[in-house]
mmCIF file of C-alpha atoms and ligand atoms in Angstrom:
data_model
loop_
_atom_site.group_PDB
_atom_site.id
_atom_site.type_symbol
_atom_site.label_atom_id
_atom_site.label_comp_id
_atom_site.label_asym_id
_atom_site.label_seq_id
_atom_site.Cartn_x
_atom_site.Cartn_y
_atom_site.Cartn_z
ATOM 1 C CA MET A 1058 120.244 100.330 86.465
ATOM 2 C CA THR A 1059 118.083 97.363 87.381
ATOM 3 C CA ILE A 1060 114.664 97.517 85.741
ATOM 4 C CA PRO A 1061 112.363 95.289 87.790
ATOM 5 C CA PHE A 1062 110.072 94.727 84.813
ATOM 6 C CA THR A 1063 112.517 93.309 82.294
ATOM 7 C CA TYR A 1064 110.876 90.438 80.427
ATOM 8 C CA PRO A 1065 112.708 87.125 79.948
ATOM 9 C CA ALA A 1066 115.376 86.948 77.259
ATOM 10 C CA GLU A 1067 114.140 83.658 75.818
ATOM 11 C CA PRO A 1068 110.778 81.950 75.285
ATOM 12 C CA HIS A 1069 109.780 80.033 78.396
ATOM 13 C CA ARG A 1070 110.462 76.294 78.366
ATOM 14 C CA ARG A 1071 108.567 74.470 81.078
ATOM 15 C CA ARG A 1072 110.789 73.090 83.823
ATOM 16 C CA HIS A 1073 108.092 71.090 85.588
ATOM 17 C CA GLY A 1074 105.499 68.602 84.363
ATOM 18 C CA PRO A 1075 103.065 67.638 87.125
ATOM 19 C CA ALA A 1076 100.060 65.783 85.780
ATOM 20 C CA GLY A 1077 96.979 63.966 86.935
ATOM 21 C CA TYR A 1078 95.673 66.335 89.580
ATOM 22 C CA ALA A 1079 91.885 66.459 89.483
ATOM 23 C CA ASP A 1080 91.713 70.194 90.215
ATOM 24 C CA TYR A 1081 93.824 72.983 88.765
ATOM 25 C CA GLU A 1082 94.423 74.612 92.163
ATOM 26 C CA SER A 1083 96.763 71.707 93.004
ATOM 27 C CA PHE A 1084 99.174 72.998 90.369
ATOM 28 C CA ARG A 1085 99.683 76.285 92.217
ATOM 29 C CA PRO A 1086 103.030 75.538 93.936
ATOM 30 C CA TRP A 1087 104.409 74.227 90.641
ATOM 31 C CA LEU A 1088 103.250 77.310 88.778
ATOM 32 C CA ARG A 1089 104.638 79.671 91.423
ATOM 33 C CA ASP A 1090 108.023 78.051 90.993
ATOM 34 C CA GLU A 1091 107.742 77.716 87.201
ATOM 35 C CA PHE A 1092 107.054 81.415 86.753
ATOM 36 C CA ALA A 1093 109.374 82.714 89.473
ATOM 37 C CA PHE A 1094 106.676 84.003 91.807
ATOM 38 C CA ARG A 1095 105.472 86.746 89.486
ATOM 39 C CA CYS A 1096 102.716 87.355 86.980
ATOM 40 C CA VAL A 1097 103.645 86.149 83.485
ATOM 41 C CA PHE A 1098 101.860 89.100 81.930
ATOM 42 C CA CYS A 1099 102.854 92.153 83.978
ATOM 43 C CA LEU A 1100 105.771 90.747 86.056
ATOM 44 C CA THR A 1101 104.300 91.994 89.330
ATOM 45 C CA ARG A 1102 105.953 89.977 92.079
ATOM 46 C CA GLU A 1103 104.304 88.162 94.961
ATOM 47 C CA THR A 1104 106.643 89.939 97.350
ATOM 48 C CA TRP A 1105 105.334 93.376 96.364
ATOM 49 C CA GLY A 1106 101.780 92.972 97.522
ATOM 50 C CA PRO A 1107 99.546 91.607 100.205
ATOM 51 C CA PHE A 1108 99.947 87.975 100.938
ATOM 52 C CA ARG A 1109 97.095 85.760 99.873
ATOM 53 C CA GLY A 1110 94.555 85.776 97.118
ATOM 54 C CA GLN A 1111 96.490 88.069 94.784
ATOM 55 C CA TYR A 1112 97.408 85.453 92.191
ATOM 56 C CA ALA A 1113 95.234 83.411 89.925
ATOM 57 C CA ILE A 1114 95.846 80.322 87.875
ATOM 58 C CA ASP A 1115 95.152 81.435 84.337
ATOM 59 C CA HIS A 1116 93.985 79.048 81.649
ATOM 60 C CA PHE A 1117 95.868 80.183 78.553
ATOM 61 C CA VAL A 1118 93.228 78.575 76.346
ATOM 62 C CA PRO A 1119 90.156 79.489 78.365
ATOM 63 C CA ALA A 1120 88.286 76.647 80.031
ATOM 64 C CA VAL A 1121 85.052 77.670 78.297
ATOM 65 C CA ILE A 1122 86.743 77.172 74.903
ATOM 66 C CA GLU A 1123 88.662 73.998 75.759
ATOM 67 C CA PRO A 1124 87.340 72.333 78.933
ATOM 68 C CA SER A 1125 89.604 69.315 78.373
ATOM 69 C CA GLN A 1126 92.667 71.505 79.086
ATOM 70 C CA THR A 1127 91.426 72.717 82.466
ATOM 71 C CA THR A 1128 93.947 70.579 84.342
ATOM 72 C CA ASP A 1129 96.634 70.419 81.644
ATOM 73 C CA TYR A 1130 99.791 71.907 83.153
ATOM 74 C CA ALA A 1131 100.971 73.128 79.750
ATOM 75 C CA ASN A 1132 97.851 75.291 79.550
ATOM 76 C CA LEU A 1133 98.238 76.894 82.988
ATOM 77 C CA LEU A 1134 99.891 80.217 83.698
ATOM 78 C CA TYR A 1135 100.625 82.073 86.920
ATOM 79 C CA SER A 1136 98.951 85.452 86.744
ATOM 80 C CA CYS A 1137 98.015 88.283 89.059
ATOM 81 C CA ILE A 1138 94.266 88.561 89.577
ATOM 82 C CA SER A 1139 94.246 91.875 87.729
ATOM 83 C CA CYS A 1140 95.694 90.452 84.490
ATOM 84 C CA ASN A 1141 93.623 87.298 84.844
ATOM 85 C CA GLY A 1142 90.479 89.385 85.172
ATOM 86 C CA VAL A 1143 91.269 91.610 82.182
ATOM 87 C CA LYS A 1144 92.067 88.612 80.000
ATOM 88 C CA GLY A 1145 88.846 86.885 80.937
ATOM 89 C CA ALA A 1146 87.683 84.085 78.658
ATOM 90 C CA ARG A 1147 89.550 85.332 75.591
ATOM 91 C CA ARG A 1148 92.325 83.884 73.520
ATOM 92 C CA VAL A 1149 95.377 86.169 73.474
ATOM 93 C CA PRO A 1150 98.907 85.823 72.015
ATOM 94 C CA ASP A 1151 101.077 83.501 74.106
ATOM 95 C CA PRO A 1152 102.935 85.585 76.719
ATOM 96 C CA LEU A 1153 105.631 82.888 77.013
ATOM 97 C CA THR A 1154 106.820 83.538 73.468
ATOM 98 C CA VAL A 1155 105.602 87.097 72.875
ATOM 99 C CA LEU A 1156 106.564 89.052 75.995
ATOM 100 C CA LEU A 1157 110.326 88.905 75.680
ATOM 101 C CA ASP A 1158 113.113 91.335 76.345
ATOM 102 C CA GLY A 1159 113.734 92.673 72.845
ATOM 103 C CA SER A 1160 110.073 92.398 71.884
ATOM 104 C CA VAL A 1161 109.008 94.660 74.734
ATOM 105 C CA ARG A 1162 111.010 97.646 75.921
ATOM 106 C CA VAL A 1163 110.330 98.957 79.417
ATOM 107 C CA GLU A 1164 110.837 102.715 79.574
ATOM 108 C CA ALA A 1165 111.971 104.452 82.759
ATOM 109 C CA ASP A 1166 108.622 106.287 82.799
ATOM 110 C CA GLY A 1167 106.881 102.915 83.123
ATOM 111 C CA VAL A 1168 105.501 102.666 79.589
ATOM 112 C CA LEU A 1169 105.871 99.389 77.702
ATOM 113 C CA ARG A 1170 106.978 99.813 74.072
ATOM 114 C CA ALA A 1171 106.201 96.883 71.798
ATOM 115 C CA GLU A 1172 108.742 96.003 69.130
ATOM 116 C CA THR A 1173 106.591 93.325 67.502
ATOM 117 C CA ASN A 1174 102.957 93.164 66.408
ATOM 118 C CA ASP A 1175 102.238 90.214 68.692
ATOM 119 C CA ALA A 1176 103.634 92.051 71.690
ATOM 120 C CA ALA A 1177 101.572 95.132 70.820
ATOM 121 C CA GLN A 1178 98.457 92.972 70.567
ATOM 122 C CA LEU A 1179 99.061 91.345 73.914
ATOM 123 C CA ILE A 1180 99.882 94.640 75.658
ATOM 124 C CA ALA A 1181 96.627 96.064 74.292
ATOM 125 C CA ALA A 1182 94.593 92.966 75.152
ATOM 126 C CA LEU A 1183 95.842 92.924 78.750
ATOM 127 C CA ASP A 1184 95.663 96.734 79.031
ATOM 128 C CA LEU A 1185 99.271 96.752 80.250
ATOM 129 C CA ASN A 1186 99.716 100.439 79.398
ATOM 130 C CA ASP A 1187 96.707 101.530 81.392
ATOM 131 C CA PRO A 1188 97.745 104.780 83.196
ATOM 132 C CA ARG A 1189 97.477 103.170 86.637
ATOM 133 C CA ARG A 1190 99.758 100.326 85.545
ATOM 134 C CA VAL A 1191 102.251 102.725 83.975
ATOM 135 C CA GLU A 1192 102.348 104.738 87.199
ATOM 136 C CA TYR A 1193 102.765 101.559 89.264
ATOM 137 C CA ARG A 1194 105.671 100.483 87.069
ATOM 138 C CA ALA A 1195 107.299 103.930 87.198
ATOM 139 C CA LEU A 1196 106.981 103.953 90.990
ATOM 140 C CA TRP A 1197 108.732 100.596 91.383
ATOM 141 C CA ILE A 1198 111.431 101.505 88.865
ATOM 142 C CA SER A 1199 112.166 104.653 90.898
ATOM 143 C CA VAL A 1200 112.141 102.845 94.248
ATOM 144 C CA VAL A 1201 114.436 100.102 92.970
ATOM 145 C CA SER A 1202 116.751 102.692 91.468
ATOM 146 C CA LEU A 1203 117.013 104.544 94.794
ATOM 147 C CA ALA A 1204 117.626 101.317 96.706
ATOM 148 C CA GLU A 1205 120.293 100.352 94.194
ATOM 149 C CA ARG A 1206 122.148 103.584 94.864
ATOM 150 C CA PHE A 1207 121.682 103.918 98.603
ATOM 151 C CA ASP A 1208 120.478 100.766 100.348
ATOM 152 C CA ALA A 1209 121.773 97.333 99.336
ATOM 153 C CA GLU A 1210 119.717 95.555 102.020
ATOM 154 C CA LEU A 1211 116.513 97.218 100.827
ATOM 155 C CA LEU A 1212 117.374 96.213 97.269
ATOM 156 C CA ARG A 1213 117.656 92.599 98.418
ATOM 157 C CA ARG A 1214 114.220 92.839 100.014
ATOM 158 C CA LEU A 1215 112.669 94.470 96.950
ATOM 159 C CA LEU A 1216 114.091 92.062 94.410
ATOM 160 C CA GLY A 1217 114.612 88.923 96.491
ATOM 161 C CA TYR A 1218 112.647 85.701 96.316
ATOM 162 C CA PRO A 1219 109.739 85.090 98.678
ATOM 163 C CA ALA A 1220 110.640 83.348 101.927
ATOM 164 C CA ASP A 1221 108.077 80.586 101.417
ATOM 165 C CA LEU A 1222 109.600 78.841 98.421
ATOM 166 C CA PRO A 1223 107.647 75.602 97.872
ATOM 167 C CA ASP A 1224 109.581 72.369 98.360
ATOM 168 C CA LEU A 1225 108.254 70.603 95.278
ATOM 169 C CA SER A 1226 110.137 67.394 96.108
ATOM 170 C CA THR A 1227 107.661 66.741 98.944
ATOM 171 C CA LEU A 1228 104.630 66.953 96.654
ATOM 172 C CA LYS A 1229 103.153 63.834 95.175
ATOM 173 C CA PRO A 1230 101.401 64.562 91.896
ATOM 174 C CA PRO A 1231 99.807 61.480 90.319
ATOM 175 C CA ASP A 1232 102.369 61.845 87.530
ATOM 176 C CA ASN A 1233 105.316 64.061 86.642
ATOM 177 C CA THR A 1234 106.537 64.167 83.058
ATOM 178 C CA ARG A 1235 109.599 66.228 83.988
ATOM 179 C CA PRO A 1236 110.962 64.844 87.276
ATOM 180 C CA GLU A 1237 114.388 66.146 86.291
ATOM 181 C CA GLY A 1238 113.018 69.656 86.853
ATOM 182 C CA LEU A 1239 112.880 69.127 90.627
ATOM 183 C CA VAL A 1240 116.586 69.827 91.061
ATOM 184 C CA GLU A 1241 116.092 73.156 89.288
ATOM 185 C CA ALA A 1242 113.293 74.286 91.615
ATOM 186 C CA HIS A 1243 114.031 77.474 93.523
ATOM 187 C CA PHE A 1244 113.810 75.715 96.903
ATOM 188 C CA ALA A 1245 116.360 73.095 95.832
ATOM 189 C CA ARG A 1246 118.665 75.771 94.432
ATOM 190 C CA ARG A 1247 118.444 77.729 97.676
ATOM 191 C CA GLU A 1248 119.281 74.563 99.644
ATOM 192 C CA ARG A 1249 122.411 74.169 97.521
ATOM 193 C CA GLY A 1250 123.298 77.842 97.967
ATOM 194 C CA GLU A 1251 122.842 78.461 94.247
ATOM 195 C CA LEU A 1252 119.900 80.834 94.318
ATOM 196 C CA PRO A 1253 120.893 84.453 93.696
ATOM 197 C CA GLU A 1254 119.840 87.011 96.320
ATOM 198 C CA THR A 1255 117.939 89.070 93.769
ATOM 199 C CA TYR A 1256 116.358 88.516 90.399
HETATM 200 ZN ZN1 ZN U 312 99.672 90.746 86.079
#
């Protein structure tokens, strides 16, 4: 059974390295691509909600603590507005190394079970087992399970990539420390026919 909330198997290694933008909002298309169009904390996907204004650019080290990292790509995360709001201006364990498949088990009833202390801390800090979130997760797990059994086209729509993949090769950041990452962008992979239908 496909669990739509399975965390990544490995710690995240940044694919892109745009630099030099004066405002952090300019990093948005890079971050969407970097984090596969879903919230790094709760894995809610862009395609599951209304269209605009649902995702924030989170400063991992909050801007009030380290203003110099406000436009440092390595400090920026793609987050739903709910997780971003709960986190607020706090330091939390790094989701890119802590929220991993194996460290966090996703139960069919929607509850997240932490297998490490860091994961437990982060789940608590972000309130990821809040009853509303557990119910939301359980709902999507059930819907995906039904689609998997009965409706392959619906499954593709539920677990497919958004239609508006950003073409990062057309962007002109003042600098890019990882230009080699452009060929791995989702848009480029789709152009080459290499992007899977679901993820
Ligand atoms: Zn979230």
